[in-house]
Amino acid sequence: MRFDLSSMIDPELWSLADESRAFYARRQSGRGARNVDELRAFRLQAPAPAVCEPPPHLEQVSADGATVPVRIHSPAGRPPSGVILEIHTGGFFMGSAAGGDIRNRRLVETLGVAVVSVDYRLAPENPWPAAADDCETAALWLAEHAQARFGTTNLAVVGFSAGATLAMATLLRFRDRGLEVFSGGVLQCGTYDLSAQTPAGRLIADEYFLGAYAGDAPDRTHPDLSPAFADLDDLPPVMLVIGTEDILLEDNLVMATRLAAAGVEVDLRLYPASPHAFSGHSTSMARAALNDIDDWLRDRLGVLD
């Protein structure tokens, strides 16, 4: 069996690679905060999230004795065909559910679904397991109330970067509870070894967000922190989306291999000439990735065109 990265990429995507290379050659690369002082400065400088129309409904939801704020986006004039639990990006220490309003509204309009976005607590003020607990609370509320609130039990979870890590943690927690609720999860450019003990994890060993999120956890290989070390049996289907120029590529390849070895249905999508978080940028490659995600979610949620 021939096994190399080029054979795992949709051949049609190569026609978009030159445009992507030109886009990123013109674009200055960003970086994350290197200490708490930089983090505070980054937060102060962050622009206000773009406003979407119609605006989402803001609500405090509760489950299992805990409460978390969420933003709920619903289709206009018709019941949703499914519900997506969305977990936002931001390195565990920045961002908010509001930052995903435009992206989540696009999902609503494209797929006819509702989107529930979790405003989880941020590190380092609230280190692990605070964010994972908040995501679990929102997921438990959704599992309990989806039929009455939205008229459907077709549920999926999506996460972007740090949100992908938290989405995987949520799926693992539900598996451990014996709850088969989500029909699948889309995980974009997640990081799955926060312990920096695997070769893939060591590539980002000097990143401040690792310690900020992990806090004083005695073992950063705990599966809830670092899903790369988890037992991955009995999870629902997973789509992994990653660019070939992302520093987290190897981490995602490892996760895909481990999921497949555990018997999980895994759909690994690689996008050439694309760095971290590329699907949030204005390129044809990003649009191709979003279209692929839409199609995957349609199949998992049983969405009719």
PDB file of C-alpha atoms in Angstrom:
ATOM      1  CA  MET A   1       0.000   0.000   0.000  1.00  0.00           C
ATOM      2  CA  ARG A   2       1.337   3.402  -0.997  1.00  0.00           C
ATOM      3  CA  PHE A   3       1.101   5.877   1.883  1.00  0.00           C
ATOM      4  CA  ASP A   4       2.221   9.485   1.536  1.00  0.00           C
ATOM      5  CA  LEU A   5       0.664  12.881   2.053  1.00  0.00           C
ATOM      6  CA  SER A   6       0.143  13.648  -1.628  1.00  0.00           C
ATOM      7  CA  SER A   7      -1.939  10.513  -2.084  1.00  0.00           C
ATOM      8  CA  MET A   8      -4.213  11.649   0.784  1.00  0.00           C
ATOM      9  CA  ILE A   9      -5.059  15.009  -0.813  1.00  0.00           C
ATOM     10  CA  ASP A  10      -7.998  15.471  -3.176  1.00  0.00           C
ATOM     11  CA  PRO A  11      -6.282  16.005  -6.572  1.00  0.00           C
ATOM     12  CA  GLU A  12      -8.670  18.863  -7.413  1.00  0.00           C
ATOM     13  CA  LEU A  13      -7.266  20.907  -4.517  1.00  0.00           C
ATOM     14  CA  TRP A  14      -3.848  21.262  -6.137  1.00  0.00           C
ATOM     15  CA  SER A  15      -5.302  23.744  -8.627  1.00  0.00           C
ATOM     16  CA  LEU A  16      -5.925  26.085  -5.663  1.00  0.00           C
ATOM     17  CA  ALA A  17      -2.454  25.779  -4.138  1.00  0.00           C
ATOM     18  CA  ASP A  18      -0.764  28.606  -6.074  1.00  0.00           C
ATOM     19  CA  GLU A  19      -3.454  31.057  -5.007  1.00  0.00           C
ATOM     20  CA  SER A  20      -2.987  29.984  -1.373  1.00  0.00           C
ATOM     21  CA  ARG A  21       0.787  30.361  -1.553  1.00  0.00           C
ATOM     22  CA  ALA A  22       0.414  33.856  -3.000  1.00  0.00           C
ATOM     23  CA  PHE A  23      -2.139  34.814  -0.337  1.00  0.00           C
ATOM     24  CA  TYR A  24       0.106  33.737   2.548  1.00  0.00           C
ATOM     25  CA  ALA A  25       3.201  35.279   0.975  1.00  0.00           C
ATOM     26  CA  ARG A  26       1.438  38.644   1.267  1.00  0.00           C
ATOM     27  CA  ARG A  27       0.018  37.993   4.723  1.00  0.00           C
ATOM     28  CA  GLN A  28       2.040  38.548   7.872  1.00  0.00           C
ATOM     29  CA  SER A  29       2.081  35.484  10.091  1.00  0.00           C
ATOM     30  CA  GLY A  30       0.511  35.879  13.507  1.00  0.00           C
ATOM     31  CA  ARG A  31       1.672  34.405  16.783  1.00  0.00           C
ATOM     32  CA  GLY A  32       0.162  33.690  20.158  1.00  0.00           C
ATOM     33  CA  ALA A  33       0.900  35.379  23.458  1.00  0.00           C
ATOM     34  CA  ARG A  34       4.215  34.352  25.035  1.00  0.00           C
ATOM     35  CA  ASN A  35       3.332  35.311  28.607  1.00  0.00           C
ATOM     36  CA  VAL A  36       0.454  36.658  30.661  1.00  0.00           C
ATOM     37  CA  ASP A  37       1.379  40.291  30.044  1.00  0.00           C
ATOM     38  CA  GLU A  38       1.277  39.801  26.279  1.00  0.00           C
ATOM     39  CA  LEU A  39      -1.998  37.949  26.646  1.00  0.00           C
ATOM     40  CA  ARG A  40      -3.568  40.887  28.484  1.00  0.00           C
ATOM     41  CA  ALA A  41      -2.289  43.256  25.788  1.00  0.00           C
ATOM     42  CA  PHE A  42      -3.648  41.012  23.020  1.00  0.00           C
ATOM     43  CA  ARG A  43      -7.043  40.931  24.702  1.00  0.00           C
ATOM     44  CA  LEU A  44      -7.155  44.718  24.961  1.00  0.00           C
ATOM     45  CA  GLN A  45      -6.195  45.100  21.290  1.00  0.00           C
ATOM     46  CA  ALA A  46      -8.604  42.478  19.977  1.00  0.00           C
ATOM     47  CA  PRO A  47     -11.305  43.979  17.735  1.00  0.00           C
ATOM     48  CA  ALA A  48     -14.939  43.618  18.691  1.00  0.00           C
ATOM     49  CA  PRO A  49     -16.571  40.579  17.070  1.00  0.00           C
ATOM     50  CA  ALA A  50     -18.478  41.219  13.859  1.00  0.00           C
ATOM     51  CA  VAL A  51     -22.232  41.424  14.302  1.00  0.00           C
ATOM     52  CA  CYS A  52     -24.471  38.993  12.444  1.00  0.00           C
ATOM     53  CA  GLU A  53     -28.110  39.367  11.402  1.00  0.00           C
ATOM     54  CA  PRO A  54     -30.318  38.144  12.838  1.00  0.00           C
ATOM     55  CA  PRO A  55     -28.483  38.207  16.163  1.00  0.00           C
ATOM     56  CA  PRO A  56     -28.283  35.061  18.265  1.00  0.00           C
ATOM     57  CA  HIS A  57     -30.331  34.407  21.374  1.00  0.00           C
ATOM     58  CA  LEU A  58     -28.179  34.619  24.512  1.00  0.00           C
ATOM     59  CA  GLU A  59     -29.015  32.201  27.283  1.00  0.00           C
ATOM     60  CA  GLN A  60     -27.672  30.585  30.443  1.00  0.00           C
ATOM     61  CA  VAL A  61     -28.162  26.817  30.252  1.00  0.00           C
ATOM     62  CA  SER A  62     -27.774  24.319  33.081  1.00  0.00           C
ATOM     63  CA  ALA A  63     -27.092  20.622  33.422  1.00  0.00           C
ATOM     64  CA  ASP A  64     -25.755  18.355  36.137  1.00  0.00           C
ATOM     65  CA  GLY A  65     -25.641  21.230  38.636  1.00  0.00           C
ATOM     66  CA  ALA A  66     -23.572  23.588  36.443  1.00  0.00           C
ATOM     67  CA  THR A  67     -24.461  26.592  34.282  1.00  0.00           C
ATOM     68  CA  VAL A  68     -22.789  28.054  31.181  1.00  0.00           C
ATOM     69  CA  PRO A  69     -23.658  30.915  28.789  1.00  0.00           C
ATOM     70  CA  VAL A  70     -24.431  30.013  25.173  1.00  0.00           C
ATOM     71  CA  ARG A  71     -25.375  31.823  21.971  1.00  0.00           C
ATOM     72  CA  ILE A  72     -28.144  30.136  19.991  1.00  0.00           C
ATOM     73  CA  HIS A  73     -28.517  30.710  16.248  1.00  0.00           C
ATOM     74  CA  SER A  74     -31.720  29.346  14.695  1.00  0.00           C
ATOM     75  CA  PRO A  75     -33.169  29.252  11.178  1.00  0.00           C
ATOM     76  CA  ALA A  76     -35.792  31.852  10.405  1.00  0.00           C
ATOM     77  CA  GLY A  77     -39.321  30.664   9.715  1.00  0.00           C
ATOM     78  CA  ARG A  78     -38.752  26.931   9.957  1.00  0.00           C
ATOM     79  CA  PRO A  79     -37.609  24.295  12.443  1.00  0.00           C
ATOM     80  CA  PRO A  80     -33.962  23.233  12.263  1.00  0.00           C
ATOM     81  CA  SER A  81     -33.047  19.933  10.648  1.00  0.00           C
ATOM     82  CA  GLY A  82     -30.351  19.378  13.273  1.00  0.00           C
ATOM     83  CA  VAL A  83     -28.347  21.139  15.959  1.00  0.00           C
ATOM     84  CA  ILE A  84     -24.607  21.782  16.002  1.00  0.00           C
ATOM     85  CA  LEU A  85     -22.731  22.395  19.249  1.00  0.00           C
ATOM     86  CA  GLU A  86     -19.921  24.821  18.314  1.00  0.00           C
ATOM     87  CA  ILE A  87     -16.785  25.321  20.408  1.00  0.00           C
ATOM     88  CA  HIS A  88     -14.801  28.426  19.522  1.00  0.00           C
ATOM     89  CA  THR A  89     -11.123  28.985  18.855  1.00  0.00           C
ATOM     90  CA  GLY A  90      -8.631  31.167  20.772  1.00  0.00           C
ATOM     91  CA  GLY A  91      -5.850  29.046  22.227  1.00  0.00           C
ATOM     92  CA  PHE A  92      -7.945  28.370  25.347  1.00  0.00           C
ATOM     93  CA  PHE A  93      -7.110  31.899  26.536  1.00  0.00           C
ATOM     94  CA  MET A  94      -8.734  34.274  24.020  1.00  0.00           C
ATOM     95  CA  GLY A  95     -11.855  34.579  21.948  1.00  0.00           C
ATOM     96  CA  SER A  96     -15.510  34.116  22.741  1.00  0.00           C
ATOM     97  CA  ALA A  97     -18.631  32.530  21.362  1.00  0.00           C
ATOM     98  CA  ALA A  98     -19.500  35.929  19.873  1.00  0.00           C
ATOM     99  CA  GLY A  99     -16.409  35.691  17.676  1.00  0.00           C
ATOM    100  CA  GLY A 100     -18.040  32.806  15.825  1.00  0.00           C
ATOM    101  CA  ASP A 101     -21.358  34.532  15.108  1.00  0.00           C
ATOM    102  CA  ILE A 102     -20.720  35.126  11.396  1.00  0.00           C
ATOM    103  CA  ARG A 103     -19.348  31.636  10.845  1.00  0.00           C
ATOM    104  CA  ASN A 104     -22.190  30.049  12.813  1.00  0.00           C
ATOM    105  CA  ARG A 105     -24.847  32.065  11.002  1.00  0.00           C
ATOM    106  CA  ARG A 106     -23.385  30.767   7.726  1.00  0.00           C
ATOM    107  CA  LEU A 107     -23.916  27.202   8.975  1.00  0.00           C
ATOM    108  CA  VAL A 108     -27.514  28.032   9.849  1.00  0.00           C
ATOM    109  CA  GLU A 109     -28.238  29.509   6.432  1.00  0.00           C
ATOM    110  CA  THR A 110     -26.358  26.821   4.498  1.00  0.00           C
ATOM    111  CA  LEU A 111     -27.565  23.728   6.327  1.00  0.00           C
ATOM    112  CA  GLY A 112     -30.830  24.811   7.923  1.00  0.00           C
ATOM    113  CA  VAL A 113     -29.560  23.801  11.356  1.00  0.00           C
ATOM    114  CA  ALA A 114     -29.466  25.551  14.713  1.00  0.00           C
ATOM    115  CA  VAL A 115     -26.065  26.280  16.263  1.00  0.00           C
ATOM    116  CA  VAL A 116     -25.423  26.426  19.994  1.00  0.00           C
ATOM    117  CA  SER A 117     -22.078  28.110  20.719  1.00  0.00           C
ATOM    118  CA  VAL A 118     -20.447  27.693  24.144  1.00  0.00           C
ATOM    119  CA  ASP A 119     -18.933  30.680  25.971  1.00  0.00           C
ATOM    120  CA  TYR A 120     -16.540  28.583  28.015  1.00  0.00           C
ATOM    121  CA  ARG A 121     -14.271  30.047  30.694  1.00  0.00           C
ATOM    122  CA  LEU A 122     -10.799  31.080  29.554  1.00  0.00           C
ATOM    123  CA  ALA A 123      -7.333  30.278  30.880  1.00  0.00           C
ATOM    124  CA  PRO A 124      -5.159  31.163  32.706  1.00  0.00           C
ATOM    125  CA  GLU A 125      -7.766  32.666  35.037  1.00  0.00           C
ATOM    126  CA  ASN A 126      -9.760  29.440  34.722  1.00  0.00           C
ATOM    127  CA  PRO A 127      -7.380  26.596  33.840  1.00  0.00           C
ATOM    128  CA  TRP A 128      -8.330  23.032  32.976  1.00  0.00           C
ATOM    129  CA  PRO A 129     -10.796  21.488  33.546  1.00  0.00           C
ATOM    130  CA  ALA A 130     -12.960  24.659  33.541  1.00  0.00           C
ATOM    131  CA  ALA A 131     -13.345  24.970  29.755  1.00  0.00           C
ATOM    132  CA  ALA A 132     -13.917  21.247  29.281  1.00  0.00           C
ATOM    133  CA  ASP A 133     -16.474  21.272  32.109  1.00  0.00           C
ATOM    134  CA  ASP A 134     -18.346  24.157  30.452  1.00  0.00           C
ATOM    135  CA  CYS A 135     -18.436  22.378  27.098  1.00  0.00           C
ATOM    136  CA  GLU A 136     -19.722  19.222  28.768  1.00  0.00           C
ATOM    137  CA  THR A 137     -22.426  21.245  30.545  1.00  0.00           C
ATOM    138  CA  ALA A 138     -23.623  22.740  27.260  1.00  0.00           C
ATOM    139  CA  ALA A 139     -23.548  19.334  25.592  1.00  0.00           C
ATOM    140  CA  LEU A 140     -25.528  17.719  28.419  1.00  0.00           C
ATOM    141  CA  TRP A 141     -28.118  20.501  28.260  1.00  0.00           C
ATOM    142  CA  LEU A 142     -28.410  20.052  24.507  1.00  0.00           C
ATOM    143  CA  ALA A 143     -28.762  16.286  24.819  1.00  0.00           C
ATOM    144  CA  GLU A 144     -31.564  16.728  27.358  1.00  0.00           C
ATOM    145  CA  HIS A 145     -33.454  19.574  25.682  1.00  0.00           C
ATOM    146  CA  ALA A 146     -32.825  19.220  21.936  1.00  0.00           C
ATOM    147  CA  GLN A 147     -36.135  17.529  21.128  1.00  0.00           C
ATOM    148  CA  ALA A 148     -38.292  19.901  23.162  1.00  0.00           C
ATOM    149  CA  ARG A 149     -36.352  23.041  22.234  1.00  0.00           C
ATOM    150  CA  PHE A 150     -35.451  22.416  18.593  1.00  0.00           C
ATOM    151  CA  GLY A 151     -37.707  19.556  17.526  1.00  0.00           C
ATOM    152  CA  THR A 152     -34.805  17.286  16.603  1.00  0.00           C
ATOM    153  CA  THR A 153     -32.276  14.945  18.146  1.00  0.00           C
ATOM    154  CA  ASN A 154     -29.902  15.117  15.163  1.00  0.00           C
ATOM    155  CA  LEU A 155     -26.805  16.515  16.894  1.00  0.00           C
ATOM    156  CA  ALA A 156     -23.188  17.117  15.906  1.00  0.00           C
ATOM    157  CA  VAL A 157     -20.252  18.954  17.489  1.00  0.00           C
ATOM    158  CA  VAL A 158     -17.713  21.174  15.731  1.00  0.00           C
ATOM    159  CA  GLY A 159     -14.561  22.783  17.062  1.00  0.00           C
ATOM    160  CA  PHE A 160     -11.805  24.981  15.675  1.00  0.00           C
ATOM    161  CA  SER A 161      -8.193  24.835  16.987  1.00  0.00           C
ATOM    162  CA  ALA A 162      -8.513  24.899  20.794  1.00  0.00           C
ATOM    163  CA  GLY A 163     -12.198  24.305  20.200  1.00  0.00           C
ATOM    164  CA  ALA A 164     -11.354  21.081  18.365  1.00  0.00           C
ATOM    165  CA  THR A 165      -9.415  19.845  21.396  1.00  0.00           C
ATOM    166  CA  LEU A 166     -12.394  20.654  23.609  1.00  0.00           C
ATOM    167  CA  ALA A 167     -14.779  19.015  21.128  1.00  0.00           C
ATOM    168  CA  MET A 168     -12.766  15.802  21.307  1.00  0.00           C
ATOM    169  CA  ALA A 169     -12.742  16.015  25.117  1.00  0.00           C
ATOM    170  CA  THR A 170     -16.532  16.417  25.014  1.00  0.00           C
ATOM    171  CA  LEU A 171     -16.965  13.339  22.824  1.00  0.00           C
ATOM    172  CA  LEU A 172     -14.719  11.342  25.169  1.00  0.00           C
ATOM    173  CA  ARG A 173     -16.650  12.476  28.242  1.00  0.00           C
ATOM    174  CA  PHE A 174     -19.943  11.489  26.626  1.00  0.00           C
ATOM    175  CA  ARG A 175     -18.510   8.096  25.648  1.00  0.00           C
ATOM    176  CA  ASP A 176     -17.400   7.577  29.244  1.00  0.00           C
ATOM    177  CA  ARG A 177     -20.915   8.454  30.442  1.00  0.00           C
ATOM    178  CA  GLY A 178     -22.367   5.900  28.035  1.00  0.00           C
ATOM    179  CA  LEU A 179     -24.208   8.612  26.102  1.00  0.00           C
ATOM    180  CA  GLU A 180     -24.581   8.097  22.351  1.00  0.00           C
ATOM    181  CA  VAL A 181     -25.905  11.527  21.434  1.00  0.00           C
ATOM    182  CA  PHE A 182     -23.732  13.071  18.733  1.00  0.00           C
ATOM    183  CA  SER A 183     -23.817  11.678  15.211  1.00  0.00           C
ATOM    184  CA  GLY A 184     -20.328  13.031  14.537  1.00  0.00           C
ATOM    185  CA  GLY A 185     -17.763  15.724  15.120  1.00  0.00           C
ATOM    186  CA  VAL A 186     -15.823  18.063  12.831  1.00  0.00           C
ATOM    187  CA  LEU A 187     -12.455  18.963  14.336  1.00  0.00           C
ATOM    188  CA  GLN A 188     -10.447  21.644  12.542  1.00  0.00           C
ATOM    189  CA  CYS A 189      -6.714  21.988  13.263  1.00  0.00           C
ATOM    190  CA  GLY A 190      -6.912  20.772  16.852  1.00  0.00           C
ATOM    191  CA  THR A 191      -3.989  20.082  19.161  1.00  0.00           C
ATOM    192  CA  TYR A 192      -4.128  16.713  20.880  1.00  0.00           C
ATOM    193  CA  ASP A 193      -0.900  16.472  22.915  1.00  0.00           C
ATOM    194  CA  LEU A 194      -0.631  19.290  25.446  1.00  0.00           C
ATOM    195  CA  SER A 195       1.994  17.373  27.399  1.00  0.00           C
ATOM    196  CA  ALA A 196       4.698  17.896  24.728  1.00  0.00           C
ATOM    197  CA  GLN A 197       5.761  14.274  25.240  1.00  0.00           C
ATOM    198  CA  THR A 198       5.090  12.933  21.751  1.00  0.00           C
ATOM    199  CA  PRO A 199       7.208  14.026  18.766  1.00  0.00           C
ATOM    200  CA  ALA A 200       4.192  15.943  17.432  1.00  0.00           C
ATOM    201  CA  GLY A 201       3.566  17.574  20.786  1.00  0.00           C
ATOM    202  CA  ARG A 202       7.183  18.643  21.197  1.00  0.00           C
ATOM    203  CA  LEU A 203       6.873  20.829  18.087  1.00  0.00           C
ATOM    204  CA  ILE A 204       4.849  23.301  20.159  1.00  0.00           C
ATOM    205  CA  ALA A 205       6.490  22.651  23.541  1.00  0.00           C
ATOM    206  CA  ASP A 206       7.432  26.319  24.036  1.00  0.00           C
ATOM    207  CA  GLU A 207       3.908  27.696  23.480  1.00  0.00           C
ATOM    208  CA  TYR A 208       2.567  29.669  26.437  1.00  0.00           C
ATOM    209  CA  PHE A 209      -0.989  28.434  25.966  1.00  0.00           C
ATOM    210  CA  LEU A 210       0.007  24.912  27.038  1.00  0.00           C
ATOM    211  CA  GLY A 211       0.852  25.936  30.587  1.00  0.00           C
ATOM    212  CA  ALA A 212      -1.867  28.571  30.714  1.00  0.00           C
ATOM    213  CA  TYR A 213      -4.542  25.991  29.969  1.00  0.00           C
ATOM    214  CA  ALA A 214      -3.061  23.041  31.880  1.00  0.00           C
ATOM    215  CA  GLY A 215      -2.445  25.107  35.008  1.00  0.00           C
ATOM    216  CA  ASP A 216      -1.162  22.942  37.841  1.00  0.00           C
ATOM    217  CA  ALA A 217      -2.425  19.648  36.385  1.00  0.00           C
ATOM    218  CA  PRO A 218      -0.104  16.965  37.794  1.00  0.00           C
ATOM    219  CA  ASP A 219      -0.157  14.927  34.571  1.00  0.00           C
ATOM    220  CA  ARG A 220      -0.579  16.676  31.235  1.00  0.00           C
ATOM    221  CA  THR A 221      -1.042  13.326  29.489  1.00  0.00           C
ATOM    222  CA  HIS A 222      -4.478  13.080  31.117  1.00  0.00           C
ATOM    223  CA  PRO A 223      -6.808  12.212  28.202  1.00  0.00           C
ATOM    224  CA  ASP A 224      -9.117  15.112  29.009  1.00  0.00           C
ATOM    225  CA  LEU A 225      -6.176  17.491  28.507  1.00  0.00           C
ATOM    226  CA  SER A 226      -4.328  15.576  25.798  1.00  0.00           C
ATOM    227  CA  PRO A 227      -6.743  13.399  23.797  1.00  0.00           C
ATOM    228  CA  ALA A 228      -3.803  11.835  21.948  1.00  0.00           C
ATOM    229  CA  PHE A 229      -3.362   9.671  25.058  1.00  0.00           C
ATOM    230  CA  ALA A 230      -7.030   8.675  25.326  1.00  0.00           C
ATOM    231  CA  ASP A 231      -8.707   5.347  24.713  1.00  0.00           C
ATOM    232  CA  LEU A 232     -10.523   6.248  21.497  1.00  0.00           C
ATOM    233  CA  ASP A 233     -12.867   3.269  21.212  1.00  0.00           C
ATOM    234  CA  ASP A 234     -16.596   3.719  20.631  1.00  0.00           C
ATOM    235  CA  LEU A 235     -16.551   7.320  19.456  1.00  0.00           C
ATOM    236  CA  PRO A 236     -18.922   8.600  16.748  1.00  0.00           C
ATOM    237  CA  PRO A 237     -17.571   9.420  13.268  1.00  0.00           C
ATOM    238  CA  VAL A 238     -14.988  12.204  13.179  1.00  0.00           C
ATOM    239  CA  MET A 239     -13.846  14.534  10.391  1.00  0.00           C
ATOM    240  CA  LEU A 240     -10.353  15.990  10.855  1.00  0.00           C
ATOM    241  CA  VAL A 241      -9.496  19.096   8.810  1.00  0.00           C
ATOM    242  CA  ILE A 242      -5.867  20.274   8.631  1.00  0.00           C
ATOM    243  CA  GLY A 243      -3.590  22.225   6.312  1.00  0.00           C
ATOM    244  CA  THR A 244      -0.312  20.697   5.148  1.00  0.00           C
ATOM    245  CA  GLU A 245       1.617  23.774   6.366  1.00  0.00           C
ATOM    246  CA  ASP A 246       0.088  23.681   9.845  1.00  0.00           C
ATOM    247  CA  ILE A 247       2.544  22.973  12.677  1.00  0.00           C
ATOM    248  CA  LEU A 248      -0.189  20.705  14.065  1.00  0.00           C
ATOM    249  CA  LEU A 249      -0.254  18.514  10.939  1.00  0.00           C
ATOM    250  CA  GLU A 250       1.674  15.660  12.560  1.00  0.00           C
ATOM    251  CA  ASP A 251      -0.522  15.814  15.658  1.00  0.00           C
ATOM    252  CA  ASN A 252      -3.616  15.459  13.475  1.00  0.00           C
ATOM    253  CA  LEU A 253      -2.094  12.599  11.485  1.00  0.00           C
ATOM    254  CA  VAL A 254      -1.408  10.784  14.749  1.00  0.00           C
ATOM    255  CA  MET A 255      -4.962  11.362  15.934  1.00  0.00           C
ATOM    256  CA  ALA A 256      -6.398  10.139  12.635  1.00  0.00           C
ATOM    257  CA  THR A 257      -4.297   6.979  12.807  1.00  0.00           C
ATOM    258  CA  ARG A 258      -5.241   6.282  16.408  1.00  0.00           C
ATOM    259  CA  LEU A 259      -8.936   6.834  15.686  1.00  0.00           C
ATOM    260  CA  ALA A 260      -8.793   4.455  12.730  1.00  0.00           C
ATOM    261  CA  ALA A 261      -6.926   1.846  14.784  1.00  0.00           C
ATOM    262  CA  ALA A 262      -9.680   2.111  17.424  1.00  0.00           C
ATOM    263  CA  GLY A 263     -12.301   1.331  14.808  1.00  0.00           C
ATOM    264  CA  VAL A 264     -13.721   4.848  14.651  1.00  0.00           C
ATOM    265  CA  GLU A 265     -14.959   6.092  11.281  1.00  0.00           C
ATOM    266  CA  VAL A 266     -12.520   8.916  10.561  1.00  0.00           C
ATOM    267  CA  ASP A 267     -12.449  11.217   7.555  1.00  0.00           C
ATOM    268  CA  LEU A 268      -9.073  12.980   7.337  1.00  0.00           C
ATOM    269  CA  ARG A 269      -9.016  15.959   4.961  1.00  0.00           C
ATOM    270  CA  LEU A 270      -5.678  17.538   4.039  1.00  0.00           C
ATOM    271  CA  TYR A 271      -5.447  20.888   2.260  1.00  0.00           C
ATOM    272  CA  PRO A 272      -2.205  21.794   0.472  1.00  0.00           C
ATOM    273  CA  ALA A 273      -0.350  25.110   0.897  1.00  0.00           C
ATOM    274  CA  SER A 274      -2.473  25.909   3.940  1.00  0.00           C
ATOM    275  CA  PRO A 275      -1.299  26.942   7.437  1.00  0.00           C
ATOM    276  CA  HIS A 276      -3.043  26.892  10.807  1.00  0.00           C
ATOM    277  CA  ALA A 277      -6.636  28.164  10.813  1.00  0.00           C
ATOM    278  CA  PHE A 278      -6.657  28.517   7.000  1.00  0.00           C
ATOM    279  CA  SER A 279     -10.380  27.870   6.678  1.00  0.00           C
ATOM    280  CA  GLY A 280     -11.020  31.211   8.364  1.00  0.00           C
ATOM    281  CA  HIS A 281      -9.194  33.098   5.607  1.00  0.00           C
ATOM    282  CA  SER A 282     -10.396  34.511   2.279  1.00  0.00           C
ATOM    283  CA  THR A 283      -9.033  31.895  -0.123  1.00  0.00           C
ATOM    284  CA  SER A 284     -10.497  29.392  -2.549  1.00  0.00           C
ATOM    285  CA  MET A 285      -8.859  26.654  -0.457  1.00  0.00           C
ATOM    286  CA  ALA A 286     -10.782  27.834   2.595  1.00  0.00           C
ATOM    287  CA  ARG A 287     -14.046  27.805   0.643  1.00  0.00           C
ATOM    288  CA  ALA A 288     -13.297  24.286  -0.560  1.00  0.00           C
ATOM    289  CA  ALA A 289     -12.722  23.152   3.030  1.00  0.00           C
ATOM    290  CA  LEU A 290     -15.951  24.774   4.225  1.00  0.00           C
ATOM    291  CA  ASN A 291     -17.865  23.103   1.393  1.00  0.00           C
ATOM    292  CA  ASP A 292     -16.378  19.743   2.382  1.00  0.00           C
ATOM    293  CA  ILE A 293     -17.387  20.322   6.000  1.00  0.00           C
ATOM    294  CA  ASP A 294     -20.913  21.300   4.949  1.00  0.00           C
ATOM    295  CA  ASP A 295     -21.271  18.113   2.893  1.00  0.00           C
ATOM    296  CA  TRP A 296     -19.979  15.956   5.758  1.00  0.00           C
ATOM    297  CA  LEU A 297     -22.383  17.538   8.248  1.00  0.00           C
ATOM    298  CA  ARG A 298     -25.297  17.128   5.813  1.00  0.00           C
ATOM    299  CA  ASP A 299     -24.621  13.401   5.671  1.00  0.00           C
ATOM    300  CA  ARG A 300     -24.235  13.020   9.435  1.00  0.00           C
ATOM    301  CA  LEU A 301     -27.284  15.111  10.329  1.00  0.00           C
ATOM    302  CA  GLY A 302     -29.485  13.821   7.515  1.00  0.00           C
ATOM    303  CA  VAL A 303     -29.936  17.338   6.152  1.00  0.00           C
ATOM    304  CA  LEU A 304     -31.965  17.465   2.938  1.00  0.00           C
ATOM    305  CA  ASP A 305     -30.956  19.931   0.209  1.00  0.00           C
TER     306      ASP A 305
END
